[in-house]
Amino acid sequence: MSRECFNGYHGYTVTLYSHIILMLADDMACNARNQYPAKVFNNANKNLNIYGDDVEVDYRGYEVTVENFLRVLTGRLDSSVPRSKRLLSDDHSNILIYLTGHGGVNFLKFQDSEEISNVELADAFEQMWQKKRCIQPLYMSLYHTLSISI
């Protein structure tokens, strides 16, 4: 397992935030080459399945898109989207946005097929602030995603 994937799963399991939206590509747990279908272990000893039954995934696979990510942040979701897939935040909420993966100068990759620019991300943060969806978003990232500046 790549370090960034483990960090994404692990970050979800240890966070204390009350409004959590988890987006996972599911490219490891559901990969046909995975010897343990629907399981992802934290090490070779297989002591801890970090993709267990207690992990609630809101957006998975092809649902993990730049458009859905931005819609969740800005609250511009179709009325048919259930409450469980919404970021139910307000002007007293602290928002942690934790991204892992790859990117380049001023962009992040989504599913190796889409990119989000630093301008798009900054615009989403501005909309969140204007709509009183949070106090201030905290953006964290790993590896190549560190090169984005907003």
mmCIF file of C-alpha atoms in Angstrom:
data_model
loop_
_atom_site.group_PDB
_atom_site.id
_atom_site.type_symbol
_atom_site.label_atom_id
_atom_site.label_comp_id
_atom_site.label_asym_id
_atom_site.label_seq_id
_atom_site.Cartn_x
_atom_site.Cartn_y
_atom_site.Cartn_z
ATOM 1 C CA MET A 1 0.000 0.000 0.000
ATOM 2 C CA SER A 2 1.290 3.437 -0.809
ATOM 3 C CA ARG A 3 1.973 5.719 2.115
ATOM 4 C CA GLU A 4 -0.453 8.373 0.818
ATOM 5 C CA CYS A 5 -3.344 5.922 0.576
ATOM 6 C CA PHE A 6 -2.734 4.656 4.102
ATOM 7 C CA ASN A 7 -2.609 8.233 5.371
ATOM 8 C CA GLY A 8 -5.971 8.950 3.789
ATOM 9 C CA TYR A 9 -7.654 5.973 5.431
ATOM 10 C CA HIS A 10 -5.816 6.510 8.712
ATOM 11 C CA GLY A 11 -6.633 10.221 8.770
ATOM 12 C CA TYR A 12 -10.297 9.350 8.555
ATOM 13 C CA THR A 13 -10.146 6.879 11.429
ATOM 14 C CA VAL A 14 -8.383 9.174 13.904
ATOM 15 C CA THR A 15 -10.101 12.481 13.233
ATOM 16 C CA LEU A 16 -12.389 14.068 15.807
ATOM 17 C CA TYR A 17 -14.385 16.185 13.380
ATOM 18 C CA SER A 18 -18.154 15.821 13.473
ATOM 19 C CA HIS A 19 -18.864 16.640 9.811
ATOM 20 C CA ILE A 20 -16.902 14.136 7.760
ATOM 21 C CA ILE A 21 -17.196 13.565 4.028
ATOM 22 C CA LEU A 22 -14.942 10.754 2.848
ATOM 23 C CA MET A 23 -14.083 10.454 -0.837
ATOM 24 C CA LEU A 24 -12.089 7.367 -1.846
ATOM 25 C CA ALA A 25 -11.055 6.204 -5.272
ATOM 26 C CA ASP A 26 -11.498 2.602 -4.060
ATOM 27 C CA ASP A 27 -8.706 1.651 -6.414
ATOM 28 C CA MET A 28 -7.043 -0.601 -3.845
ATOM 29 C CA ALA A 29 -9.854 -2.280 -1.936
ATOM 30 C CA CYS A 30 -11.815 -3.070 -5.084
ATOM 31 C CA ASN A 31 -8.876 -3.853 -7.362
ATOM 32 C CA ALA A 32 -9.082 -7.300 -8.975
ATOM 33 C CA ARG A 33 -5.405 -7.870 -8.057
ATOM 34 C CA ASN A 34 -6.099 -7.379 -4.354
ATOM 35 C CA GLN A 35 -5.660 -10.783 -2.675
ATOM 36 C CA TYR A 36 -8.089 -9.704 0.056
ATOM 37 C CA PRO A 37 -11.147 -8.197 -1.687
ATOM 38 C CA ALA A 38 -12.674 -5.188 0.052
ATOM 39 C CA LYS A 39 -9.841 -5.115 2.594
ATOM 40 C CA VAL A 40 -6.840 -2.844 2.970
ATOM 41 C CA PHE A 41 -4.293 -3.642 5.673
ATOM 42 C CA ASN A 42 -1.920 -1.212 7.348
ATOM 43 C CA ASN A 43 1.089 -3.558 7.176
ATOM 44 C CA ALA A 44 2.292 -6.992 6.034
ATOM 45 C CA ASN A 45 1.117 -8.617 9.295
ATOM 46 C CA LYS A 46 -2.508 -7.822 8.363
ATOM 47 C CA ASN A 47 -3.394 -6.909 11.950
ATOM 48 C CA LEU A 48 -5.650 -4.001 11.080
ATOM 49 C CA ASN A 49 -8.083 -3.756 8.182
ATOM 50 C CA ILE A 50 -8.293 -0.007 7.684
ATOM 51 C CA TYR A 51 -11.134 -0.482 5.209
ATOM 52 C CA GLY A 52 -13.355 -2.134 7.790
ATOM 53 C CA ASP A 53 -17.100 -2.063 8.281
ATOM 54 C CA ASP A 54 -16.864 1.037 10.454
ATOM 55 C CA VAL A 55 -15.533 3.208 7.589
ATOM 56 C CA GLU A 56 -18.411 5.078 5.973
ATOM 57 C CA VAL A 57 -17.478 6.141 2.439
ATOM 58 C CA ASP A 58 -19.655 8.958 1.084
ATOM 59 C CA TYR A 59 -18.225 9.216 -2.429
ATOM 60 C CA ARG A 60 -16.383 6.320 -4.025
ATOM 61 C CA GLY A 61 -14.933 5.351 -7.368
ATOM 62 C CA TYR A 62 -16.375 7.353 -10.214
ATOM 63 C CA GLU A 63 -18.205 9.659 -7.789
ATOM 64 C CA VAL A 64 -14.831 11.132 -6.775
ATOM 65 C CA THR A 65 -14.624 14.005 -9.225
ATOM 66 C CA VAL A 66 -13.490 17.612 -9.136
ATOM 67 C CA GLU A 67 -17.093 18.675 -9.698
ATOM 68 C CA ASN A 68 -18.423 16.671 -6.734
ATOM 69 C CA PHE A 69 -15.560 17.838 -4.520
ATOM 70 C CA LEU A 70 -16.273 21.499 -5.296
ATOM 71 C CA ARG A 71 -20.023 20.998 -4.902
ATOM 72 C CA VAL A 72 -19.553 19.452 -1.458
ATOM 73 C CA LEU A 73 -17.333 22.331 -0.337
ATOM 74 C CA THR A 74 -19.582 25.090 -1.669
ATOM 75 C CA GLY A 75 -22.905 23.440 -0.814
ATOM 76 C CA ARG A 76 -24.106 23.505 -4.415
ATOM 77 C CA LEU A 77 -25.555 20.011 -4.424
ATOM 78 C CA ASP A 78 -28.667 18.753 -6.146
ATOM 79 C CA SER A 79 -31.662 18.452 -3.835
ATOM 80 C CA SER A 80 -31.598 14.673 -4.373
ATOM 81 C CA VAL A 81 -28.209 14.331 -2.621
ATOM 82 C CA PRO A 82 -28.843 12.870 0.855
ATOM 83 C CA ARG A 83 -27.805 14.725 4.024
ATOM 84 C CA SER A 84 -25.150 12.098 4.706
ATOM 85 C CA LYS A 85 -23.263 13.248 1.585
ATOM 86 C CA ARG A 86 -23.407 16.930 2.497
ATOM 87 C CA LEU A 87 -20.976 19.011 4.481
ATOM 88 C CA LEU A 88 -23.434 20.340 7.036
ATOM 89 C CA SER A 89 -21.279 23.177 8.289
ATOM 90 C CA ASP A 90 -21.880 26.750 9.389
ATOM 91 C CA ASP A 91 -19.959 29.862 10.398
ATOM 92 C CA HIS A 92 -18.814 28.144 13.629
ATOM 93 C CA SER A 93 -17.358 25.087 11.866
ATOM 94 C CA ASN A 94 -13.694 24.309 11.441
ATOM 95 C CA ILE A 95 -13.107 22.500 8.150
ATOM 96 C CA LEU A 96 -10.173 20.185 7.518
ATOM 97 C CA ILE A 97 -9.551 19.329 3.872
ATOM 98 C CA TYR A 98 -7.031 16.510 3.683
ATOM 99 C CA LEU A 99 -5.858 15.466 0.237
ATOM 100 C CA THR A 100 -3.355 12.820 -0.749
ATOM 101 C CA GLY A 101 -2.052 11.915 -4.147
ATOM 102 C CA HIS A 102 -0.189 13.573 -6.946
ATOM 103 C CA GLY A 103 -0.193 16.888 -8.683
ATOM 104 C CA GLY A 104 2.182 19.493 -9.948
ATOM 105 C CA VAL A 105 2.777 23.210 -9.781
ATOM 106 C CA ASN A 106 -0.587 24.733 -8.835
ATOM 107 C CA PHE A 107 -2.757 21.672 -9.522
ATOM 108 C CA LEU A 108 -3.914 18.414 -7.927
ATOM 109 C CA LYS A 109 -4.879 15.203 -9.700
ATOM 110 C CA PHE A 110 -8.212 13.468 -9.186
ATOM 111 C CA GLN A 111 -8.364 9.833 -10.296
ATOM 112 C CA ASP A 112 -5.484 10.403 -12.745
ATOM 113 C CA SER A 113 -8.032 11.772 -15.208
ATOM 114 C CA GLU A 114 -8.964 15.201 -13.817
ATOM 115 C CA GLU A 115 -7.146 18.127 -12.278
ATOM 116 C CA ILE A 116 -8.176 20.901 -9.937
ATOM 117 C CA SER A 117 -6.209 24.142 -10.046
ATOM 118 C CA ASN A 118 -5.137 26.294 -7.148
ATOM 119 C CA VAL A 119 -7.466 28.992 -8.504
ATOM 120 C CA GLU A 120 -10.491 26.645 -8.402
ATOM 121 C CA LEU A 121 -9.636 25.535 -4.881
ATOM 122 C CA ALA A 122 -9.109 29.111 -3.678
ATOM 123 C CA ASP A 123 -12.430 30.115 -5.257
ATOM 124 C CA ALA A 124 -14.202 27.270 -3.417
ATOM 125 C CA PHE A 125 -12.646 28.412 -0.124
ATOM 126 C CA GLU A 126 -13.768 31.985 -0.810
ATOM 127 C CA GLN A 127 -17.321 30.792 -1.520
ATOM 128 C CA MET A 128 -17.301 28.783 1.710
ATOM 129 C CA TRP A 129 -16.287 31.878 3.662
ATOM 130 C CA GLN A 130 -18.850 34.120 1.911
ATOM 131 C CA LYS A 131 -21.652 31.606 2.493
ATOM 132 C CA LYS A 132 -20.617 31.257 6.149
ATOM 133 C CA ARG A 133 -19.932 27.542 5.704
ATOM 134 C CA CYS A 134 -16.876 27.668 7.973
ATOM 135 C CA ILE A 135 -14.623 29.863 10.085
ATOM 136 C CA GLN A 136 -11.586 29.137 7.933
ATOM 137 C CA PRO A 137 -10.780 25.971 6.007
ATOM 138 C CA LEU A 138 -7.544 24.212 6.901
ATOM 139 C CA TYR A 139 -5.955 22.602 3.882
ATOM 140 C CA MET A 140 -3.504 19.733 4.334
ATOM 141 C CA SER A 141 -1.852 17.628 1.694
ATOM 142 C CA LEU A 142 0.952 15.160 1.080
ATOM 143 C CA TYR A 143 3.667 14.524 -1.478
ATOM 144 C CA HIS A 144 3.280 16.280 -4.825
ATOM 145 C CA THR A 145 0.138 18.022 -3.631
ATOM 146 C CA LEU A 146 2.356 20.255 -1.491
ATOM 147 C CA SER A 147 3.238 22.263 -4.576
ATOM 148 C CA ILE A 148 -0.190 23.885 -4.766
ATOM 149 C CA SER A 149 -0.347 27.390 -3.372
ATOM 150 C CA ILE A 150 -3.600 29.142 -2.638
#
